Amino acid sequence: MDTNALAGFHHLTAIVGDPQQNIDFYTRVLGQRLVKQTVNFDDPGTYHLYYGDEGGTPGTIITFFPWPDAPKGRRGTGQIVDISFSIPATALDYWVERLTEYGVAITGPTTRFNEQVLSFLDPHGLSLELIAHHGTQPHSAWKQGPVPEAYAIRGFFSVTLAETHQERTAKMLTDVLGFRPLQQEGNRFRYEVGDGGPGALIDVLSLPDQPRGRIAVGTVHHVAWRTADDEHQLRWRHHLLSHGSDVTPVQDRQYFHSIYFHEPGGVLFEIATDPPGFSIDEPVEQLGTHLKLPPRLEPSRSLIEKVLLPIRVPEENAGRSDLEV
Ligand code: ZN
């Protein structure tokens, strides 16, 4: 593997409403593990919730800012409009049944690049997809989750960007970020990065006449791409600066380090480091079971806990060694 290339997805971050509805849907219905319960570092009176596989492996992490009183957003151009998870091809019928049982309205299965796609919305209107993939899965499943391992979500498959000027975005993906054009179907252009395949795919929809989206509840805030460590991240930062990008200085996000910039269509991109990871402040067995704060916010813990809405984390979220206690 080329360690200088972006190694697919690190995480995706979206804005939603009520935190408990968010927890119930992503853990109980989709079978993800809540791997971190923390606050929005820029707005510590609100949560930042992270879900993923057992340890929160980069490429499986979806994170949310739950803002119960914020207005609803609008899907449109200049946005990430769909988040797609990878499931084994043999899991398609299981998911049709499971989602239906939980009262989730499904569109599909439809066919895209010869694969079956189930589309649905989360409780706050965020557009999600499950892609039934025949080949090797990008990640392993969370074995102790409520969904049997054979059917469980295996991390992200792809994201879809909607753009009025597809070619501008394509140029940055290929010329600056190292993506390669892979396939085209109608107005959908697929690119891959790093080793390619599920977990390293981006689809760009060319929608020249569509209005811009508005980022609020039910929309994606940004996508983060994965880099090995701080040194590689600094190289990416210099590379982006040399291409005239608006890249930020490195930000310490406690569980990874981040730089942010916009692609020409307006979508916020991040490049995040693999280390230090989610076990930096609680053991893997206990991930997501307690509110964790960065050291600078610890002195305000009692105030923060008073302001945050109370939440319940499902018992099965704790790892095996916890259950044995
Ligand atoms: Zn991020």
mmCIF file of C-alpha atoms and ligand atoms in Angstrom:
data_model
loop_
_atom_site.group_PDB
_atom_site.id
_atom_site.type_symbol
_atom_site.label_atom_id
_atom_site.label_comp_id
_atom_site.label_asym_id
_atom_site.label_seq_id
_atom_site.Cartn_x
_atom_site.Cartn_y
_atom_site.Cartn_z
ATOM 1 C CA MET A 1 0.000 0.000 0.000
ATOM 2 C CA ASP A 2 1.158 3.522 -0.806
ATOM 3 C CA THR A 3 1.356 5.157 2.627
ATOM 4 C CA ASN A 4 1.274 8.600 1.025
ATOM 5 C CA ALA A 5 -2.188 7.966 -0.493
ATOM 6 C CA LEU A 6 -5.397 8.666 1.384
ATOM 7 C CA ALA A 7 -6.507 5.274 2.719
ATOM 8 C CA GLY A 8 -10.263 5.683 2.157
ATOM 9 C CA PHE A 9 -12.747 6.937 4.722
ATOM 10 C CA HIS A 10 -11.816 7.853 8.275
ATOM 11 C CA HIS A 11 -15.253 9.065 9.411
ATOM 12 C CA LEU A 12 -18.402 10.885 8.344
ATOM 13 C CA THR A 13 -20.132 13.531 10.434
ATOM 14 C CA ALA A 14 -23.790 14.558 10.164
ATOM 15 C CA ILE A 15 -26.245 16.823 11.991
ATOM 16 C CA VAL A 16 -29.329 15.246 13.546
ATOM 17 C CA GLY A 17 -32.038 16.016 16.119
ATOM 18 C CA ASP A 18 -32.783 14.302 19.436
ATOM 19 C CA PRO A 19 -29.714 12.353 20.730
ATOM 20 C CA GLN A 20 -31.745 9.433 22.156
ATOM 21 C CA GLN A 21 -33.514 8.842 18.823
ATOM 22 C CA ASN A 22 -30.066 8.914 17.205
ATOM 23 C CA ILE A 23 -28.657 6.349 19.666
ATOM 24 C CA ASP A 24 -31.658 4.044 19.355
ATOM 25 C CA PHE A 25 -31.589 4.023 15.555
ATOM 26 C CA TYR A 26 -27.854 3.544 14.988
ATOM 27 C CA THR A 27 -27.373 0.980 17.780
ATOM 28 C CA ARG A 28 -30.650 -0.984 17.911
ATOM 29 C CA VAL A 29 -31.738 -0.796 14.258
ATOM 30 C CA LEU A 30 -28.439 -0.551 12.336
ATOM 31 C CA GLY A 31 -26.438 -2.532 14.915
ATOM 32 C CA GLN A 32 -23.555 -0.081 15.273
ATOM 33 C CA ARG A 33 -21.667 0.300 18.533
ATOM 34 C CA LEU A 34 -21.660 3.692 20.283
ATOM 35 C CA VAL A 35 -17.878 4.037 20.616
ATOM 36 C CA LYS A 36 -17.706 7.507 22.137
ATOM 37 C CA GLN A 37 -20.020 9.731 24.089
ATOM 38 C CA THR A 38 -18.504 13.203 24.204
ATOM 39 C CA VAL A 39 -19.449 16.826 23.547
ATOM 40 C CA ASN A 40 -19.016 19.102 20.574
ATOM 41 C CA PHE A 41 -15.655 20.695 21.489
ATOM 42 C CA ASP A 42 -16.820 24.000 19.951
ATOM 43 C CA ASP A 43 -20.230 23.873 21.709
ATOM 44 C CA PRO A 44 -19.820 21.763 24.893
ATOM 45 C CA GLY A 45 -23.520 22.011 25.825
ATOM 46 C CA THR A 46 -24.314 19.573 22.995
ATOM 47 C CA TYR A 47 -23.246 15.988 22.345
ATOM 48 C CA HIS A 48 -20.879 14.551 19.809
ATOM 49 C CA LEU A 49 -21.732 10.857 19.424
ATOM 50 C CA TYR A 50 -19.505 8.374 17.567
ATOM 51 C CA TYR A 51 -20.538 4.943 16.262
ATOM 52 C CA GLY A 52 -18.543 2.223 14.556
ATOM 53 C CA ASP A 53 -17.325 -1.339 14.882
ATOM 54 C CA GLU A 54 -16.127 -2.710 18.234
ATOM 55 C CA GLY A 55 -13.088 -0.443 18.506
ATOM 56 C CA GLY A 56 -14.157 2.407 16.221
ATOM 57 C CA THR A 57 -11.811 1.454 13.370
ATOM 58 C CA PRO A 58 -11.299 4.296 10.862
ATOM 59 C CA GLY A 59 -13.613 3.574 7.927
ATOM 60 C CA THR A 60 -16.458 2.426 10.196
ATOM 61 C CA ILE A 61 -16.970 5.657 12.168
ATOM 62 C CA ILE A 62 -20.101 7.749 11.745
ATOM 63 C CA THR A 63 -20.423 10.712 14.086
ATOM 64 C CA PHE A 64 -23.292 13.045 14.914
ATOM 65 C CA PHE A 65 -23.962 16.486 16.284
ATOM 66 C CA PRO A 66 -27.457 16.063 17.780
ATOM 67 C CA TRP A 67 -29.131 19.488 17.790
ATOM 68 C CA PRO A 68 -32.733 18.864 18.931
ATOM 69 C CA ASP A 69 -33.908 22.449 18.341
ATOM 70 C CA ALA A 70 -32.110 23.191 15.070
ATOM 71 C CA PRO A 71 -34.038 23.625 11.801
ATOM 72 C CA LYS A 72 -34.207 20.894 9.189
ATOM 73 C CA GLY A 73 -31.628 21.088 6.422
ATOM 74 C CA ARG A 74 -32.222 20.657 2.708
ATOM 75 C CA ARG A 75 -30.547 18.108 0.474
ATOM 76 C CA GLY A 76 -29.006 19.759 -2.555
ATOM 77 C CA THR A 77 -25.865 20.507 -4.495
ATOM 78 C CA GLY A 78 -22.582 21.357 -2.821
ATOM 79 C CA GLN A 79 -23.343 18.601 -0.331
ATOM 80 C CA ILE A 80 -22.798 14.971 0.512
ATOM 81 C CA VAL A 81 -26.300 13.683 -0.228
ATOM 82 C CA ASP A 82 -26.019 9.946 0.540
ATOM 83 C CA ILE A 83 -23.969 7.842 2.965
ATOM 84 C CA SER A 84 -23.578 4.224 1.857
ATOM 85 C CA PHE A 85 -22.629 1.325 4.123
ATOM 86 C CA SER A 86 -21.308 -2.009 2.861
ATOM 87 C CA ILE A 87 -23.149 -5.249 3.653
ATOM 88 C CA PRO A 88 -22.481 -8.777 2.358
ATOM 89 C CA ALA A 89 -24.535 -9.517 -0.788
ATOM 90 C CA THR A 90 -26.218 -12.389 1.092
ATOM 91 C CA ALA A 91 -27.537 -9.956 3.744
ATOM 92 C CA LEU A 92 -29.919 -8.053 1.456
ATOM 93 C CA ASP A 93 -33.124 -9.963 2.336
ATOM 94 C CA TYR A 94 -32.278 -9.812 6.029
ATOM 95 C CA TRP A 95 -32.045 -6.012 5.892
ATOM 96 C CA VAL A 96 -35.273 -5.608 3.902
ATOM 97 C CA GLU A 97 -37.019 -7.596 6.631
ATOM 98 C CA ARG A 98 -35.230 -5.890 9.539
ATOM 99 C CA LEU A 99 -35.801 -2.329 8.356
ATOM 100 C CA THR A 100 -39.451 -3.104 7.555
ATOM 101 C CA GLU A 101 -39.906 -4.608 11.024
ATOM 102 C CA TYR A 102 -38.640 -1.371 12.571
ATOM 103 C CA GLY A 103 -41.021 0.683 10.420
ATOM 104 C CA VAL A 104 -38.296 2.150 8.186
ATOM 105 C CA ALA A 105 -39.570 2.914 4.664
ATOM 106 C CA ILE A 106 -37.204 1.445 2.061
ATOM 107 C CA THR A 107 -36.644 2.454 -1.560
ATOM 108 C CA GLY A 108 -35.315 -0.430 -3.646
ATOM 109 C CA PRO A 109 -33.462 -2.629 -3.975
ATOM 110 C CA THR A 110 -32.288 -0.675 -7.009
ATOM 111 C CA THR A 111 -29.263 -1.542 -9.161
ATOM 112 C CA ARG A 112 -26.174 0.663 -9.343
ATOM 113 C CA PHE A 113 -22.948 -0.445 -11.050
ATOM 114 C CA ASN A 114 -24.298 -4.038 -10.922
ATOM 115 C CA GLU A 115 -24.860 -3.989 -7.162
ATOM 116 C CA GLN A 116 -28.120 -3.896 -5.199
ATOM 117 C CA VAL A 117 -28.808 -0.764 -3.150
ATOM 118 C CA LEU A 118 -31.360 -0.233 -0.344
ATOM 119 C CA SER A 119 -32.126 3.434 0.370
ATOM 120 C CA PHE A 120 -33.840 4.823 3.464
ATOM 121 C CA LEU A 121 -33.828 7.760 5.868
ATOM 122 C CA ASP A 122 -32.727 7.856 9.484
ATOM 123 C CA PRO A 123 -35.209 9.357 12.042
ATOM 124 C CA HIS A 124 -33.946 12.884 11.249
ATOM 125 C CA GLY A 125 -34.082 12.622 7.472
ATOM 126 C CA LEU A 126 -30.441 11.705 6.786
ATOM 127 C CA SER A 127 -30.214 9.705 3.550
ATOM 128 C CA LEU A 128 -28.565 6.303 4.051
ATOM 129 C CA GLU A 129 -27.909 3.319 1.798
ATOM 130 C CA LEU A 130 -26.887 -0.291 2.248
ATOM 131 C CA ILE A 131 -24.933 -1.686 -0.689
ATOM 132 C CA ALA A 132 -24.945 -5.458 -1.104
ATOM 133 C CA HIS A 133 -21.365 -6.167 -2.099
ATOM 134 C CA HIS A 134 -20.218 -9.537 -3.481
ATOM 135 C CA GLY A 135 -16.482 -9.106 -2.963
ATOM 136 C CA THR A 136 -14.220 -8.600 0.017
ATOM 137 C CA GLN A 137 -15.706 -6.365 2.700
ATOM 138 C CA PRO A 138 -13.792 -3.278 3.823
ATOM 139 C CA HIS A 139 -14.036 -4.146 7.547
ATOM 140 C CA SER A 140 -15.137 -6.904 9.882
ATOM 141 C CA ALA A 141 -18.455 -6.775 11.733
ATOM 142 C CA TRP A 142 -19.050 -5.934 15.399
ATOM 143 C CA LYS A 143 -19.523 -9.490 16.670
ATOM 144 C CA GLN A 144 -21.484 -8.611 19.845
ATOM 145 C CA GLY A 145 -23.957 -6.268 18.186
ATOM 146 C CA PRO A 146 -27.697 -6.934 17.807
ATOM 147 C CA VAL A 147 -27.310 -7.839 14.110
ATOM 148 C CA PRO A 148 -25.889 -11.362 13.492
ATOM 149 C CA GLU A 149 -22.306 -11.156 12.267
ATOM 150 C CA ALA A 150 -23.127 -12.667 8.857
ATOM 151 C CA TYR A 151 -25.470 -9.764 8.044
ATOM 152 C CA ALA A 152 -23.859 -6.862 9.902
ATOM 153 C CA ILE A 153 -22.689 -3.584 8.371
ATOM 154 C CA ARG A 154 -18.980 -3.705 7.430
ATOM 155 C CA GLY A 155 -18.091 -0.036 7.406
ATOM 156 C CA PHE A 156 -18.654 2.567 4.724
ATOM 157 C CA PHE A 157 -18.929 1.645 1.058
ATOM 158 C CA SER A 158 -19.042 5.136 -0.493
ATOM 159 C CA VAL A 159 -20.422 8.638 -0.244
ATOM 160 C CA THR A 160 -22.297 10.532 -2.937
ATOM 161 C CA LEU A 161 -21.652 14.221 -3.625
ATOM 162 C CA ALA A 162 -24.169 16.333 -5.595
ATOM 163 C CA GLU A 163 -22.462 19.017 -7.675
ATOM 164 C CA THR A 164 -23.531 21.654 -10.207
ATOM 165 C CA HIS A 165 -20.017 21.626 -11.729
ATOM 166 C CA GLN A 166 -18.958 18.006 -11.537
ATOM 167 C CA GLU A 167 -15.745 18.628 -13.468
ATOM 168 C CA ARG A 168 -14.354 21.101 -10.890
ATOM 169 C CA THR A 169 -14.766 18.583 -8.099
ATOM 170 C CA ALA A 170 -13.363 15.802 -10.300
ATOM 171 C CA LYS A 171 -10.287 17.889 -11.023
ATOM 172 C CA MET A 172 -9.513 18.348 -7.329
ATOM 173 C CA LEU A 173 -10.181 14.678 -6.562
ATOM 174 C CA THR A 174 -7.831 13.466 -9.286
ATOM 175 C CA ASP A 175 -5.183 16.225 -9.537
ATOM 176 C CA VAL A 176 -4.792 17.072 -5.843
ATOM 177 C CA LEU A 177 -6.165 14.228 -3.703
ATOM 178 C CA GLY A 178 -5.003 11.241 -5.754
ATOM 179 C CA PHE A 179 -8.399 9.749 -6.688
ATOM 180 C CA ARG A 180 -8.757 7.733 -9.905
ATOM 181 C CA PRO A 181 -11.839 7.714 -12.180
ATOM 182 C CA LEU A 182 -13.401 4.242 -11.997
ATOM 183 C CA GLN A 183 -16.862 4.061 -13.592
ATOM 184 C CA GLN A 184 -19.680 6.178 -14.942
ATOM 185 C CA GLU A 185 -23.407 5.446 -15.041
ATOM 186 C CA GLY A 186 -25.615 8.260 -16.360
ATOM 187 C CA ASN A 187 -24.781 11.382 -14.371
ATOM 188 C CA ARG A 188 -22.988 9.394 -11.654
ATOM 189 C CA PHE A 189 -19.173 9.443 -11.759
ATOM 190 C CA ARG A 190 -17.315 7.054 -9.448
ATOM 191 C CA TYR A 191 -13.751 7.580 -8.200
ATOM 192 C CA GLU A 192 -11.538 5.493 -5.945
ATOM 193 C CA VAL A 193 -8.523 6.300 -3.792
ATOM 194 C CA GLY A 194 -5.693 4.377 -2.137
ATOM 195 C CA ASP A 195 -6.212 0.632 -2.507
ATOM 196 C CA GLY A 196 -9.701 1.352 -3.904
ATOM 197 C CA GLY A 197 -12.840 -0.749 -3.500
ATOM 198 C CA PRO A 198 -15.584 -0.356 -0.880
ATOM 199 C CA GLY A 199 -14.457 2.058 1.835
ATOM 200 C CA ALA A 200 -12.471 4.139 -0.641
ATOM 201 C CA LEU A 201 -15.146 5.188 -3.166
ATOM 202 C CA ILE A 202 -16.726 8.527 -3.909
ATOM 203 C CA ASP A 203 -19.605 9.077 -6.348
ATOM 204 C CA VAL A 204 -20.136 12.520 -7.815
ATOM 205 C CA LEU A 205 -23.596 13.271 -9.222
ATOM 206 C CA SER A 206 -23.645 15.922 -11.925
ATOM 207 C CA LEU A 207 -26.759 18.043 -11.232
ATOM 208 C CA PRO A 208 -26.118 21.347 -13.034
ATOM 209 C CA ASP A 209 -29.613 22.772 -12.511
ATOM 210 C CA GLN A 210 -30.282 21.721 -8.931
ATOM 211 C CA PRO A 211 -30.394 24.237 -6.044
ATOM 212 C CA ARG A 212 -27.768 24.268 -3.334
ATOM 213 C CA GLY A 213 -28.404 22.293 -0.181
ATOM 214 C CA ARG A 214 -28.594 23.800 3.284
ATOM 215 C CA ILE A 215 -26.624 22.106 6.042
ATOM 216 C CA ALA A 216 -28.731 21.588 9.181
ATOM 217 C CA VAL A 217 -30.630 18.651 10.730
ATOM 218 C CA GLY A 218 -30.660 15.585 8.472
ATOM 219 C CA THR A 219 -27.645 16.503 6.348
ATOM 220 C CA VAL A 220 -23.968 15.553 6.251
ATOM 221 C CA HIS A 221 -21.538 18.058 7.756
ATOM 222 C CA HIS A 222 -18.276 16.654 6.356
ATOM 223 C CA VAL A 223 -16.339 13.588 5.257
ATOM 224 C CA ALA A 224 -12.934 12.717 6.687
ATOM 225 C CA TRP A 225 -10.261 10.809 4.740
ATOM 226 C CA ARG A 226 -7.740 8.645 6.437
ATOM 227 C CA THR A 227 -3.992 9.260 6.748
ATOM 228 C CA ALA A 228 -1.471 7.148 8.687
ATOM 229 C CA ASP A 229 -0.017 9.672 11.138
ATOM 230 C CA ASP A 230 0.884 13.294 11.929
ATOM 231 C CA GLU A 231 3.822 13.323 9.556
ATOM 232 C CA HIS A 232 1.719 12.247 6.561
ATOM 233 C CA GLN A 233 -0.953 14.732 7.579
ATOM 234 C CA LEU A 234 1.549 17.618 7.532
ATOM 235 C CA ARG A 235 2.647 16.548 4.061
ATOM 236 C CA TRP A 236 -0.994 16.657 2.944
ATOM 237 C CA ARG A 237 -1.365 20.110 4.505
ATOM 238 C CA HIS A 238 1.630 21.475 2.579
ATOM 239 C CA HIS A 239 0.431 19.793 -0.591
ATOM 240 C CA LEU A 240 -3.024 21.404 -0.235
ATOM 241 C CA LEU A 241 -1.525 24.832 0.538
ATOM 242 C CA SER A 242 0.651 24.568 -2.583
ATOM 243 C CA HIS A 243 -2.568 24.030 -4.604
ATOM 244 C CA GLY A 244 -4.156 27.156 -3.117
ATOM 245 C CA SER A 245 -6.538 25.263 -0.817
ATOM 246 C CA ASP A 246 -8.123 26.926 2.257
ATOM 247 C CA VAL A 247 -6.755 24.171 4.539
ATOM 248 C CA THR A 248 -6.874 24.835 8.318
ATOM 249 C CA PRO A 249 -4.049 24.329 10.819
ATOM 250 C CA VAL A 250 -3.983 20.918 12.558
ATOM 251 C CA GLN A 251 -6.771 20.574 15.160
ATOM 252 C CA ASP A 252 -6.562 18.154 18.088
ATOM 253 C CA ARG A 253 -9.832 16.195 18.111
ATOM 254 C CA GLN A 254 -8.727 14.041 21.081
ATOM 255 C CA TYR A 255 -9.229 10.730 19.177
ATOM 256 C CA PHE A 256 -7.472 11.874 15.983
ATOM 257 C CA HIS A 257 -5.844 14.983 14.540
ATOM 258 C CA SER A 258 -7.596 16.865 11.768
ATOM 259 C CA ILE A 259 -7.140 19.352 8.959
ATOM 260 C CA TYR A 260 -10.139 20.720 7.044
ATOM 261 C CA PHE A 261 -10.613 22.263 3.601
ATOM 262 C CA HIS A 262 -13.391 22.688 1.025
ATOM 263 C CA GLU A 263 -13.566 21.021 -2.359
ATOM 264 C CA PRO A 264 -14.506 23.453 -5.171
ATOM 265 C CA GLY A 265 -18.232 22.583 -4.966
ATOM 266 C CA GLY A 266 -18.332 23.552 -1.289
ATOM 267 C CA VAL A 267 -18.283 20.173 0.491
ATOM 268 C CA LEU A 268 -16.158 20.215 3.645
ATOM 269 C CA PHE A 269 -13.382 17.593 3.561
ATOM 270 C CA GLU A 270 -11.149 16.564 6.442
ATOM 271 C CA ILE A 271 -7.953 14.526 6.572
ATOM 272 C CA ALA A 272 -7.698 12.699 9.917
ATOM 273 C CA THR A 273 -4.950 10.584 11.462
ATOM 274 C CA ASP A 274 -5.476 6.957 12.543
ATOM 275 C CA PRO A 275 -3.877 7.502 15.984
ATOM 276 C CA PRO A 276 -4.487 7.904 18.834
ATOM 277 C CA GLY A 277 -7.944 6.239 18.502
ATOM 278 C CA PHE A 278 -10.912 5.792 20.827
ATOM 279 C CA SER A 279 -9.225 3.724 23.548
ATOM 280 C CA ILE A 280 -7.089 6.725 24.555
ATOM 281 C CA ASP A 281 -9.485 7.610 27.405
ATOM 282 C CA GLU A 282 -11.488 4.415 28.151
ATOM 283 C CA PRO A 283 -10.892 0.679 27.612
ATOM 284 C CA VAL A 284 -12.328 -0.917 24.443
ATOM 285 C CA GLU A 285 -14.798 -2.932 26.584
ATOM 286 C CA GLN A 286 -16.320 0.279 27.936
ATOM 287 C CA LEU A 287 -16.352 2.408 24.793
ATOM 288 C CA GLY A 288 -19.389 4.671 24.634
ATOM 289 C CA THR A 289 -20.707 3.846 28.095
ATOM 290 C CA HIS A 290 -19.665 7.079 29.876
ATOM 291 C CA LEU A 291 -19.456 10.750 28.980
ATOM 292 C CA LYS A 292 -15.817 11.507 28.100
ATOM 293 C CA LEU A 293 -14.437 15.048 28.011
ATOM 294 C CA PRO A 294 -11.094 16.368 26.784
ATOM 295 C CA PRO A 295 -8.806 17.486 29.675
ATOM 296 C CA ARG A 296 -9.524 21.190 29.082
ATOM 297 C CA LEU A 297 -13.279 20.643 29.597
ATOM 298 C CA GLU A 298 -13.007 18.344 32.671
ATOM 299 C CA PRO A 299 -13.138 21.314 35.116
ATOM 300 C CA SER A 300 -16.599 22.166 33.669
ATOM 301 C CA ARG A 301 -17.913 18.578 33.823
ATOM 302 C CA SER A 302 -20.701 19.134 36.383
ATOM 303 C CA LEU A 303 -22.001 22.165 34.485
ATOM 304 C CA ILE A 304 -21.831 20.308 31.132
ATOM 305 C CA GLU A 305 -23.644 17.280 32.591
ATOM 306 C CA LYS A 306 -26.435 19.547 33.840
ATOM 307 C CA VAL A 307 -26.952 21.105 30.414
ATOM 308 C CA LEU A 308 -26.808 17.895 28.323
ATOM 309 C CA LEU A 309 -30.036 15.974 27.749
ATOM 310 C CA PRO A 310 -30.016 12.657 29.659
ATOM 311 C CA ILE A 311 -29.426 9.641 27.391
ATOM 312 C CA ARG A 312 -29.648 5.839 27.766
ATOM 313 C CA VAL A 313 -27.041 3.615 26.160
ATOM 314 C CA PRO A 314 -28.178 0.033 25.346
ATOM 315 C CA GLU A 315 -26.681 -2.570 27.710
ATOM 316 C CA GLU A 316 -25.210 -4.614 24.880
ATOM 317 C CA ASN A 317 -23.049 -1.609 23.988
ATOM 318 C CA ALA A 318 -20.581 -2.617 26.715
ATOM 319 C CA GLY A 319 -18.051 -5.227 25.653
ATOM 320 C CA ARG A 320 -17.926 -8.842 26.792
ATOM 321 C CA SER A 321 -15.576 -8.334 29.738
ATOM 322 C CA ASP A 322 -18.013 -5.752 31.141
ATOM 323 C CA LEU A 323 -20.962 -8.151 30.870
ATOM 324 C CA GLU A 324 -19.024 -10.787 32.821
ATOM 325 C CA VAL A 325 -18.555 -8.479 35.813
HETATM 326 ZN ZN ZN B 1 -14.549 15.103 11.357
#
